[in-house]
Structure formats: C-alpha cells, structure tokens
PDB file of C-alpha atoms in Angstrom:
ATOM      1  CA  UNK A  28    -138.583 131.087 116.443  1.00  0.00           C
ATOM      2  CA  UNK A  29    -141.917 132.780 114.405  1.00  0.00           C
ATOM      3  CA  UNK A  30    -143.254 129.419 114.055  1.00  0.00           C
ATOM      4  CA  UNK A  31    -144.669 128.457 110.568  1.00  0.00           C
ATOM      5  CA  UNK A  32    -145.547 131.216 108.945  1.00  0.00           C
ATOM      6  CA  UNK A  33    -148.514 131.569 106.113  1.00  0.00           C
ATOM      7  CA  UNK A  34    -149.786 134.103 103.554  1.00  0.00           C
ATOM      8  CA  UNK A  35    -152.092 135.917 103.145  1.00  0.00           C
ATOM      9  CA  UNK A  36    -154.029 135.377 106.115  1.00  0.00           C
ATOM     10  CA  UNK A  37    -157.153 136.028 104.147  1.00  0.00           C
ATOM     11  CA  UNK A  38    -157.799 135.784  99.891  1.00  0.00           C
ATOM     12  CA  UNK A  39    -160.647 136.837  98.665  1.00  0.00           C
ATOM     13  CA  UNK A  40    -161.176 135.452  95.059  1.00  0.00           C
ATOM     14  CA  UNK A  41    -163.558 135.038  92.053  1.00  0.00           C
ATOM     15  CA  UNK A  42    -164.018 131.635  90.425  1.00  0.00           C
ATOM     16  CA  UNK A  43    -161.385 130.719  87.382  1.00  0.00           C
ATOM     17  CA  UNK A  44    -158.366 132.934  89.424  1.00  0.00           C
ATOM     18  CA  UNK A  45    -155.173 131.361  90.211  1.00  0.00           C
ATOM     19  CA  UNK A  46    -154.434 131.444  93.989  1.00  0.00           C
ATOM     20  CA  UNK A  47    -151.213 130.829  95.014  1.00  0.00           C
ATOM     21  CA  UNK A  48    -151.242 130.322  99.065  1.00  0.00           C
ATOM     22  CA  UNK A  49    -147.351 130.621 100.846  1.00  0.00           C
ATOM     23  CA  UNK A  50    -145.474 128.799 103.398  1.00  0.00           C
ATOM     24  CA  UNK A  51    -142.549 129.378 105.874  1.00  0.00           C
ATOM     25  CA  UNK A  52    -141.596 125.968 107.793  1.00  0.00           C
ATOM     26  CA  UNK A  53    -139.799 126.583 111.360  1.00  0.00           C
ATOM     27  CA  UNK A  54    -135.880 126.570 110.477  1.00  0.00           C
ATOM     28  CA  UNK A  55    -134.578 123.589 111.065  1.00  0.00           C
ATOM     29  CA  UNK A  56    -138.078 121.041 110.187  1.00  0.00           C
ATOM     30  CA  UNK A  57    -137.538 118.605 107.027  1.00  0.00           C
ATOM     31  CA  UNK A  58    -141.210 117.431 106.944  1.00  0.00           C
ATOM     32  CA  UNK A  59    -143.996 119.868 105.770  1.00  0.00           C
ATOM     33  CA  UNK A  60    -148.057 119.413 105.368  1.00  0.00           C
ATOM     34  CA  UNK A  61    -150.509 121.099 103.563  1.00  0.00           C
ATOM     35  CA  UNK A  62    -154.327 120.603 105.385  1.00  0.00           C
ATOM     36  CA  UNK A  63    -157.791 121.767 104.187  1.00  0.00           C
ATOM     37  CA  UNK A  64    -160.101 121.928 106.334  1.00  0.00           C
ATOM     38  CA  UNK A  65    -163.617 122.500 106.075  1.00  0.00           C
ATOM     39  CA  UNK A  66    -167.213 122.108 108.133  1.00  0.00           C
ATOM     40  CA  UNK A  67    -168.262 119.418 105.484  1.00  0.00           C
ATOM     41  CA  UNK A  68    -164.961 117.279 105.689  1.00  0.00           C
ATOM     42  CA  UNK A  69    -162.850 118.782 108.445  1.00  0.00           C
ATOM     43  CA  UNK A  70    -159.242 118.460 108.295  1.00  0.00           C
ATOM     44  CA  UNK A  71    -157.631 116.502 105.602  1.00  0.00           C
ATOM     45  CA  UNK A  72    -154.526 115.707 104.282  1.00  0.00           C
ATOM     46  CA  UNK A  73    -153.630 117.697 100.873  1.00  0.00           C
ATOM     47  CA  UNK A  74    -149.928 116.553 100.699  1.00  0.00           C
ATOM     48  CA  UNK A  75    -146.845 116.611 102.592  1.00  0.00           C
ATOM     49  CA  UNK A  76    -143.159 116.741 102.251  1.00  0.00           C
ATOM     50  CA  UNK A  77    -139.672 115.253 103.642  1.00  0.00           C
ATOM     51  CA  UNK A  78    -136.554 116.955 102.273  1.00  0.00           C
ATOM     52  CA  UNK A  79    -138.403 118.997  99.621  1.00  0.00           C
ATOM     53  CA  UNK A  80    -139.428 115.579  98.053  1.00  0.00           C
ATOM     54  CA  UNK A  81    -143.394 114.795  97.756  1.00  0.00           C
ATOM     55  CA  UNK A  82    -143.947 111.781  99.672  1.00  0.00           C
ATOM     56  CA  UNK A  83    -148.040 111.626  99.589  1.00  0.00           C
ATOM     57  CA  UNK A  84    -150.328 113.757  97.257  1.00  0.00           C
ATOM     58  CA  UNK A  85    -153.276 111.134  97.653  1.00  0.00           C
ATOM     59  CA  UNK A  86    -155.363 114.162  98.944  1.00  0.00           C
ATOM     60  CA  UNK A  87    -154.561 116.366  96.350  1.00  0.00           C
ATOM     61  CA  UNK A  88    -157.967 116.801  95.263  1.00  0.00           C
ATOM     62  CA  UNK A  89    -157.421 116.803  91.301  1.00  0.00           C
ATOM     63  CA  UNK A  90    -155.176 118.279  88.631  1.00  0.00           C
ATOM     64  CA  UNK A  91    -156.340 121.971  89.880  1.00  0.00           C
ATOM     65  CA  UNK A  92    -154.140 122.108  92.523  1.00  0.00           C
ATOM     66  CA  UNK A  93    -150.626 121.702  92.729  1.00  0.00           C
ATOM     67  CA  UNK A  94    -147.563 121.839  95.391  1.00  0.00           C
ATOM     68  CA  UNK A  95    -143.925 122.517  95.413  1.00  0.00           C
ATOM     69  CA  UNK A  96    -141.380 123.193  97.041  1.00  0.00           C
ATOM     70  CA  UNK A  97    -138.691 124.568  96.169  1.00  0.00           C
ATOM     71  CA  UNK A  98    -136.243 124.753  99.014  1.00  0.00           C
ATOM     72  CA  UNK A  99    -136.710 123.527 102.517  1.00  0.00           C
ATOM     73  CA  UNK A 100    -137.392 127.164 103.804  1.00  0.00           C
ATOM     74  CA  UNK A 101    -140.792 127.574 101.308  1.00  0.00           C
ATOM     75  CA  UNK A 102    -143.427 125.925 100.057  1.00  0.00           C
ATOM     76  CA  UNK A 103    -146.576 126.751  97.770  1.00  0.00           C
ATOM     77  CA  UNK A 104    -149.887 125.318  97.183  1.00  0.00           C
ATOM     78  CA  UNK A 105    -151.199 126.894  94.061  1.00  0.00           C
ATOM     79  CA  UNK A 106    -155.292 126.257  92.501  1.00  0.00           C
ATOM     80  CA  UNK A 107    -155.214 126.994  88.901  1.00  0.00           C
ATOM     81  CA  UNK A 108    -158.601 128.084  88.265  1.00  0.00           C
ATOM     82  CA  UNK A 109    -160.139 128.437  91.421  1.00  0.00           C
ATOM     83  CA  UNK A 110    -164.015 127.145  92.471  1.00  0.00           C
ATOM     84  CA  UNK A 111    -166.277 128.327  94.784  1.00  0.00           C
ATOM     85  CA  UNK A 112    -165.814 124.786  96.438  1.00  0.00           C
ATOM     86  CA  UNK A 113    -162.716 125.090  97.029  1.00  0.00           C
ATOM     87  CA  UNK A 114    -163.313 127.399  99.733  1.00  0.00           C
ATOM     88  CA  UNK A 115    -161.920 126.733 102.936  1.00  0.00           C
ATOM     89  CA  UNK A 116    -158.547 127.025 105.529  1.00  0.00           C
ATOM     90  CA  UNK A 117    -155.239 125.949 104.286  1.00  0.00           C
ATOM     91  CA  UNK A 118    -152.858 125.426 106.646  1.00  0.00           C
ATOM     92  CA  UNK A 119    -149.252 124.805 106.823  1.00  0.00           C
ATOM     93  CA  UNK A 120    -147.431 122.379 109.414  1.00  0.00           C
ATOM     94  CA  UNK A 121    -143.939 121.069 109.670  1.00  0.00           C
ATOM     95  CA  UNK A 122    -142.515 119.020 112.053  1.00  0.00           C
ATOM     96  CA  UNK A 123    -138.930 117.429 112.180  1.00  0.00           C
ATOM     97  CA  UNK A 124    -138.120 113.486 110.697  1.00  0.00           C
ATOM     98  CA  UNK A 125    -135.901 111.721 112.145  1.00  0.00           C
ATOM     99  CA  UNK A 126    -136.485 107.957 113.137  1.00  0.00           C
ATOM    100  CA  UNK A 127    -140.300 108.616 112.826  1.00  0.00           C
ATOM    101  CA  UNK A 128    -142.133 112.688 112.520  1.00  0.00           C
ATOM    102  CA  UNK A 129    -142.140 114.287 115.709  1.00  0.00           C
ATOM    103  CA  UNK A 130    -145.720 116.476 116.654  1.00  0.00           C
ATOM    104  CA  UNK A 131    -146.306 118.829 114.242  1.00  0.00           C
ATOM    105  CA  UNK A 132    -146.410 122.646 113.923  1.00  0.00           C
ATOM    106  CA  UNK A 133    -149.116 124.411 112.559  1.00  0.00           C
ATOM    107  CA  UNK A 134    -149.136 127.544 110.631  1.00  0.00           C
ATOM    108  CA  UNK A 135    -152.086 130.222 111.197  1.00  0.00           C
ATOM    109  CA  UNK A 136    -153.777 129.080 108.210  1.00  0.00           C
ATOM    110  CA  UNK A 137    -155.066 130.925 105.254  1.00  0.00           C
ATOM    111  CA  UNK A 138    -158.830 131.152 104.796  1.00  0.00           C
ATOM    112  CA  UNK A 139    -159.297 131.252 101.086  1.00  0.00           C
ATOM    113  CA  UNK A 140    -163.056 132.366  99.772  1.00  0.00           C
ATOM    114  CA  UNK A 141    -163.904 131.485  96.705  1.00  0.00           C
ATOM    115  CA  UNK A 142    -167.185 133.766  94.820  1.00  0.00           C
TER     116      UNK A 142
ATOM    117  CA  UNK B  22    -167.490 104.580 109.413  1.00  0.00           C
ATOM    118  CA  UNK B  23    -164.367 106.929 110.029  1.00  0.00           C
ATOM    119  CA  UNK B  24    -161.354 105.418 110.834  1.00  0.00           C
ATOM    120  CA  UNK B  25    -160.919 107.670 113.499  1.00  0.00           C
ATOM    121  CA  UNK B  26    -164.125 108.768 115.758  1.00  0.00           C
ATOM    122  CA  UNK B  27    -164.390 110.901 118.219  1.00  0.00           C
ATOM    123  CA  UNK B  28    -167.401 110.917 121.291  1.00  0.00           C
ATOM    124  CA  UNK B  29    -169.164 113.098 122.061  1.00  0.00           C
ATOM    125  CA  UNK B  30    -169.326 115.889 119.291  1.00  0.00           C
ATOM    126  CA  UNK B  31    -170.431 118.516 121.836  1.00  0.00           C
ATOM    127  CA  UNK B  32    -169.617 118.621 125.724  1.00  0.00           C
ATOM    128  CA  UNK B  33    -170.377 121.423 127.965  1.00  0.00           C
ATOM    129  CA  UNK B  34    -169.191 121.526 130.832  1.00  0.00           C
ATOM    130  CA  UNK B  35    -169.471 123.705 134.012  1.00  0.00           C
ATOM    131  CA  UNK B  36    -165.953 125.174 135.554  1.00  0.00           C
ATOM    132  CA  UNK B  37    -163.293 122.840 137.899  1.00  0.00           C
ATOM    133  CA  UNK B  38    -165.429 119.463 136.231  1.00  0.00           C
ATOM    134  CA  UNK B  39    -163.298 116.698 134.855  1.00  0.00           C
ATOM    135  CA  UNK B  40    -163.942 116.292 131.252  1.00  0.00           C
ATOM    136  CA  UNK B  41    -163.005 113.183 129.183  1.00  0.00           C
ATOM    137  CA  UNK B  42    -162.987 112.725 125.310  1.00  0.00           C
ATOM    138  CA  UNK B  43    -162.774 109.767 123.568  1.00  0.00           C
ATOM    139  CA  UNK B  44    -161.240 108.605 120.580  1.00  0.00           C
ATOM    140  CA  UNK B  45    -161.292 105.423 118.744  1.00  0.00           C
ATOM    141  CA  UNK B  46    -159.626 104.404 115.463  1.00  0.00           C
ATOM    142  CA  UNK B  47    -159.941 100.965 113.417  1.00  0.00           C
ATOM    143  CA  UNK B  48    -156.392 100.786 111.496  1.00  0.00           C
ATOM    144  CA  UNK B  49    -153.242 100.406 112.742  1.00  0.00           C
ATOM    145  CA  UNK B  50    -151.267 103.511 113.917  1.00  0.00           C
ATOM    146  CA  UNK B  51    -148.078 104.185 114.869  1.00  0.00           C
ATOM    147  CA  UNK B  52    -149.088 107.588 117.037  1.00  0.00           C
ATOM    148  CA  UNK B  53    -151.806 109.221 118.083  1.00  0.00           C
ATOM    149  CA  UNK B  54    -152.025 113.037 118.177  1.00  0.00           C
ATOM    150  CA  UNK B  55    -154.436 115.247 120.258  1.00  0.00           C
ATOM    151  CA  UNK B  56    -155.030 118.787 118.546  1.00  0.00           C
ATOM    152  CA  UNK B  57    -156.667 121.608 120.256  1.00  0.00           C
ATOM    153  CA  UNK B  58    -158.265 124.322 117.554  1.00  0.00           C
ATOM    154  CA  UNK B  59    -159.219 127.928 119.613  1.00  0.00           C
ATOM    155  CA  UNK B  60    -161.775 130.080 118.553  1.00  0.00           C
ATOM    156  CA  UNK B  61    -159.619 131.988 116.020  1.00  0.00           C
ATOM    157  CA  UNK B  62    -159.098 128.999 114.423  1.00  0.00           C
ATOM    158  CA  UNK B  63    -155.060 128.560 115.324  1.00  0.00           C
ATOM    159  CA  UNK B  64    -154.580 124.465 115.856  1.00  0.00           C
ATOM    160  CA  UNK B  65    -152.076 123.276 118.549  1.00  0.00           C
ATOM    161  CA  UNK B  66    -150.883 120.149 118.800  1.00  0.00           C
ATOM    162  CA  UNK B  67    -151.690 118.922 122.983  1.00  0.00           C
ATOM    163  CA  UNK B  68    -150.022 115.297 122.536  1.00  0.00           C
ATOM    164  CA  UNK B  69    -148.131 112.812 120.390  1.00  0.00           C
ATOM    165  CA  UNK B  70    -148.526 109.276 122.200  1.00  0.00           C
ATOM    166  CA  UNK B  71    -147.796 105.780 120.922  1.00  0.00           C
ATOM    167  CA  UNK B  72    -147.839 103.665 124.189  1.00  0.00           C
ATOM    168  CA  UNK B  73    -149.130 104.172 127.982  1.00  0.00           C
ATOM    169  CA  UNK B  74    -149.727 108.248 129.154  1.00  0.00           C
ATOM    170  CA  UNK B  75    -148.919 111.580 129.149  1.00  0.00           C
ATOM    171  CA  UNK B  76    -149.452 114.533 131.349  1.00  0.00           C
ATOM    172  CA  UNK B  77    -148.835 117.978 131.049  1.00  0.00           C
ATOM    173  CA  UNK B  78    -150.713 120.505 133.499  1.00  0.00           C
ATOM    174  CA  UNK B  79    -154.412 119.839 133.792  1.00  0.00           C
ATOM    175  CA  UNK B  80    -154.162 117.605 130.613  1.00  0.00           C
ATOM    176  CA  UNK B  81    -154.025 113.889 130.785  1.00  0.00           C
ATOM    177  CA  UNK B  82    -153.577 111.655 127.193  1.00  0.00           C
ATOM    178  CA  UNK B  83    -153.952 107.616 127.530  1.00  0.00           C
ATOM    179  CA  UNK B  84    -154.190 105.309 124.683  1.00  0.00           C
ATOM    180  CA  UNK B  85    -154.783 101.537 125.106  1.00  0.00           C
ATOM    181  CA  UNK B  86    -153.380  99.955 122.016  1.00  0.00           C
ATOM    182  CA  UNK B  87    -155.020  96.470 122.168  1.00  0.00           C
ATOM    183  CA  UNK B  88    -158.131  98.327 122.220  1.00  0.00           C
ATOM    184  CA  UNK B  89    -157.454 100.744 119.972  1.00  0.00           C
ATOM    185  CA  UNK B  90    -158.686 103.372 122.311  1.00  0.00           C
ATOM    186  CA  UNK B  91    -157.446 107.334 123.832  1.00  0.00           C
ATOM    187  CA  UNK B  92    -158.865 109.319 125.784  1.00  0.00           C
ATOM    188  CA  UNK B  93    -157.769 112.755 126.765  1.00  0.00           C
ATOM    189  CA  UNK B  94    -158.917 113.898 130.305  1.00  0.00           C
ATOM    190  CA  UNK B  95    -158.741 117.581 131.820  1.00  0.00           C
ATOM    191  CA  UNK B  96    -158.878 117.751 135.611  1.00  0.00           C
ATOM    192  CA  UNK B  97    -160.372 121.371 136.805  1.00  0.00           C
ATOM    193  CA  UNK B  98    -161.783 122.821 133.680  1.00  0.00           C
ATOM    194  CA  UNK B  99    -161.703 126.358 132.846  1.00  0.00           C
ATOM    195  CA  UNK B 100    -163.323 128.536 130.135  1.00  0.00           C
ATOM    196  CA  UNK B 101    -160.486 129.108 128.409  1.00  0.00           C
ATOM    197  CA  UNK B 102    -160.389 125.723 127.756  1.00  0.00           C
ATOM    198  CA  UNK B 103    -162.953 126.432 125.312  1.00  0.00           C
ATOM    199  CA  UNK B 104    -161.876 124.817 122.212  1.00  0.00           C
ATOM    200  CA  UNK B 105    -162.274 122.289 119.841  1.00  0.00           C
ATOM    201  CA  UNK B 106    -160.141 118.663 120.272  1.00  0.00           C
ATOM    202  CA  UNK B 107    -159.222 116.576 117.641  1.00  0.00           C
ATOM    203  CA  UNK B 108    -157.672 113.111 117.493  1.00  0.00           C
ATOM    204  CA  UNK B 109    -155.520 111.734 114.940  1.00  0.00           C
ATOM    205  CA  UNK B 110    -154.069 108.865 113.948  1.00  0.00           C
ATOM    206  CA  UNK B 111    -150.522 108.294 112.360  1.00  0.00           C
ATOM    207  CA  UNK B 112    -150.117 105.736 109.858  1.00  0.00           C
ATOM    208  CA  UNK B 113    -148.066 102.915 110.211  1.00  0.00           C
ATOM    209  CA  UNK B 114    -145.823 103.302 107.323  1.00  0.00           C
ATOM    210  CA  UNK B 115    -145.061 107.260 107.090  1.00  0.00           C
ATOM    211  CA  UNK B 116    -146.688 110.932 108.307  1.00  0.00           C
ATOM    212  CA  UNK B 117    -150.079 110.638 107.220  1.00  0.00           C
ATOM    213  CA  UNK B 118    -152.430 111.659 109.882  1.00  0.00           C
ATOM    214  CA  UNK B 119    -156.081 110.680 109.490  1.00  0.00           C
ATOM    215  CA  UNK B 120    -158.179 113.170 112.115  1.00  0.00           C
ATOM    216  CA  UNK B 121    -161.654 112.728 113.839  1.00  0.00           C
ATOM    217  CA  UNK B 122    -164.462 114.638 113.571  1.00  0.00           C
ATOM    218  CA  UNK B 123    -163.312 116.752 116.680  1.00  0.00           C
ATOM    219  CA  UNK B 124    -165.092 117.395 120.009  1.00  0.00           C
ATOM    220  CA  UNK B 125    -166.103 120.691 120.474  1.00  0.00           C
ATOM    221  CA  UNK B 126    -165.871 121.731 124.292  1.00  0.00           C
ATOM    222  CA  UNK B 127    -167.826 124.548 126.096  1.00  0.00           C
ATOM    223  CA  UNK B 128    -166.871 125.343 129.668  1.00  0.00           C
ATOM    224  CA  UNK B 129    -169.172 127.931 131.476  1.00  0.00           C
ATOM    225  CA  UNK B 130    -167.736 129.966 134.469  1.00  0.00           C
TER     226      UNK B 130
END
C-alpha cells in the first residue's frame, strides 16, 4: 500500500488565496484526521472523519476553513482566504474503526506558507 | 496545565544509554499513543496502549492507569534514533487525540 498520500507537499501562498490541501486515506481505513501543527501549538486536532461523516470539527479554527469529504478514498481541507497565521503542516491520517480506532497513519504532510 | 505533558523537553543522550520519556495526562483516556516525528518531519505512530506493556525491538511502552502515567523506554540508543516523541491521549468517548508537547531526543555516536 502507498500509505496516505497528501498534496502538494509544499504551497507557497499570498494572504486572501484559497488553498485547497488533498488527501488519499490507505484503501480500506473508514476514519480520517486532519492535524496542524505548529512550533507555537504543536499538533492539534482540525477535524476528523468515520464513514465520510464529520464526527468532530471542534478544532476547526473558524469559518475560514472548511473540510469534506466526498468519498471514503478523498478528502479536502480548503482555507478560503488564507492568513499569514495560518501557516503551518497539515497532515492527513487515517486509521481503521471498528470496536474502537486502531493507531493511526500519517500522511507526509503539507507545509503550507502563508506571505 | 496541558492535559497531556511530556518530561523532559530535551534529552541527549550518548549511544547504547537507556533513555526514558515520560508522559502524564489528567483526563480520562481510553489509549495512549506514542508518535515518533524524524527530522523531515514524517510522524510514525511507535505504540497504541490502553493497559500493561508493549515491546517492539529496542522500544519499550508502559502505562500505569491508576496513575495516569507512560513511559516509553529505549534500551541501546542509537543516532538514528534521533527524533522527536510525542504522547497522546485518546478520549474516552471517540478518536480525539490530545498530544504533548513532545520530547525531542538527541543521541550522539
């Protein structure tokens, strides 16, 4: 398996774009997690998924950001427009629920910069 | 205070010592997870433990649930175990994971 896979690897941005950041769960996983993680704050929860259904979006951080998906091979986390704070690595994990989530799978991360 | 901390922030360490990290969390949990983070910045997850211990290689996880207390232990260091360690804990009622600060680890040859 390719393990979770993310895109880009790297954006590059100016403040007020949209950024759209992409993820592939390993075949198979029905639980998915978007993370942030940062020097200031480290890694925290953004939101996470079972069966394509949003379970937890506590750590969305406000309206600016947003997460779907679609199917249970893709997911998005878009930031509609973008701030320089916002800068830091996304990254993608899925793991598989069954009685409770096994460990979890993480993706390469993207590292989003925001000017 | 955190509900998950980590001690110490920084160890170095010189190659073959034993190294321990320590994690302590003040909610309840249903699993606690031991990430390692490399230099590049890829995150791995080490262990997933809700009860008692778990070994794989040089790696040893314990967590003492009355006390609300891991530890994760590596017998015979080696620089390439260079990397940052992070606890987390597992909430009770679904997937979120709340994560420590993380212990960054130098090993010298």
């Amino acid at each position: 398996d390719a393990g979770v896979i993310q895109s880009p690897r790297h954006e590059v941005t100016e403040m007020g774009q949209e950024v759209t950041l992409r993820c592939k769960p390993i075949s198979g996983h029905n639980s998915l997690f978007w993370y942030r993680q940062t020097m200031m704050r480290g890694l925290e929860l953004l939101i996470y998924f079972n069966n394509n259904v949003p379970i937890d979006d506590s750590g969305m951080p406000e309206d600016r950001f947003s997460a779907k998906m679609p199917n249970a091979s893709f997911s998005t986390l878009k930031i509609q427009p973008s701030e320089p704070r916002d800068s830091a690595v996304y990254f993608c994990a899925s793991s598989l629920w069954i009685e409770r989530v096994r460990e979890q799978y993480f993706g390469p991360g993207t590292r989003l910069t925001v000017t | 205070k955190n509900e998950v901390e980590q001690s110490p922030q920084n160890l170095t360490a010189q190659e073959g010592e034993f190294i321990t990290i320590n994690c302590s969390y003040s909610v309840g949990i249903s699993a606690l997870h031991w990430l390692q983070q490399h230099p590049g910045g890829g995150i791995v997850s080490l262990f997933m433990l809700s009860s008692g211990k778990k070994k794989h290689g040089r790696l040893i996880a314990t967590i003492n649930i009355q006390e609300k207390h891991s530890s994760l232990h590596i017998t015979a260091s080696h620089p390439r175990d260079s990397a940052v360690y992070i606890c987390a804990g597992q909430e009770t009622s679904g997937s979120r994971l709340t994560f420590g600060e993380g212990t960054q680890l130098t090993v010298n040859p």
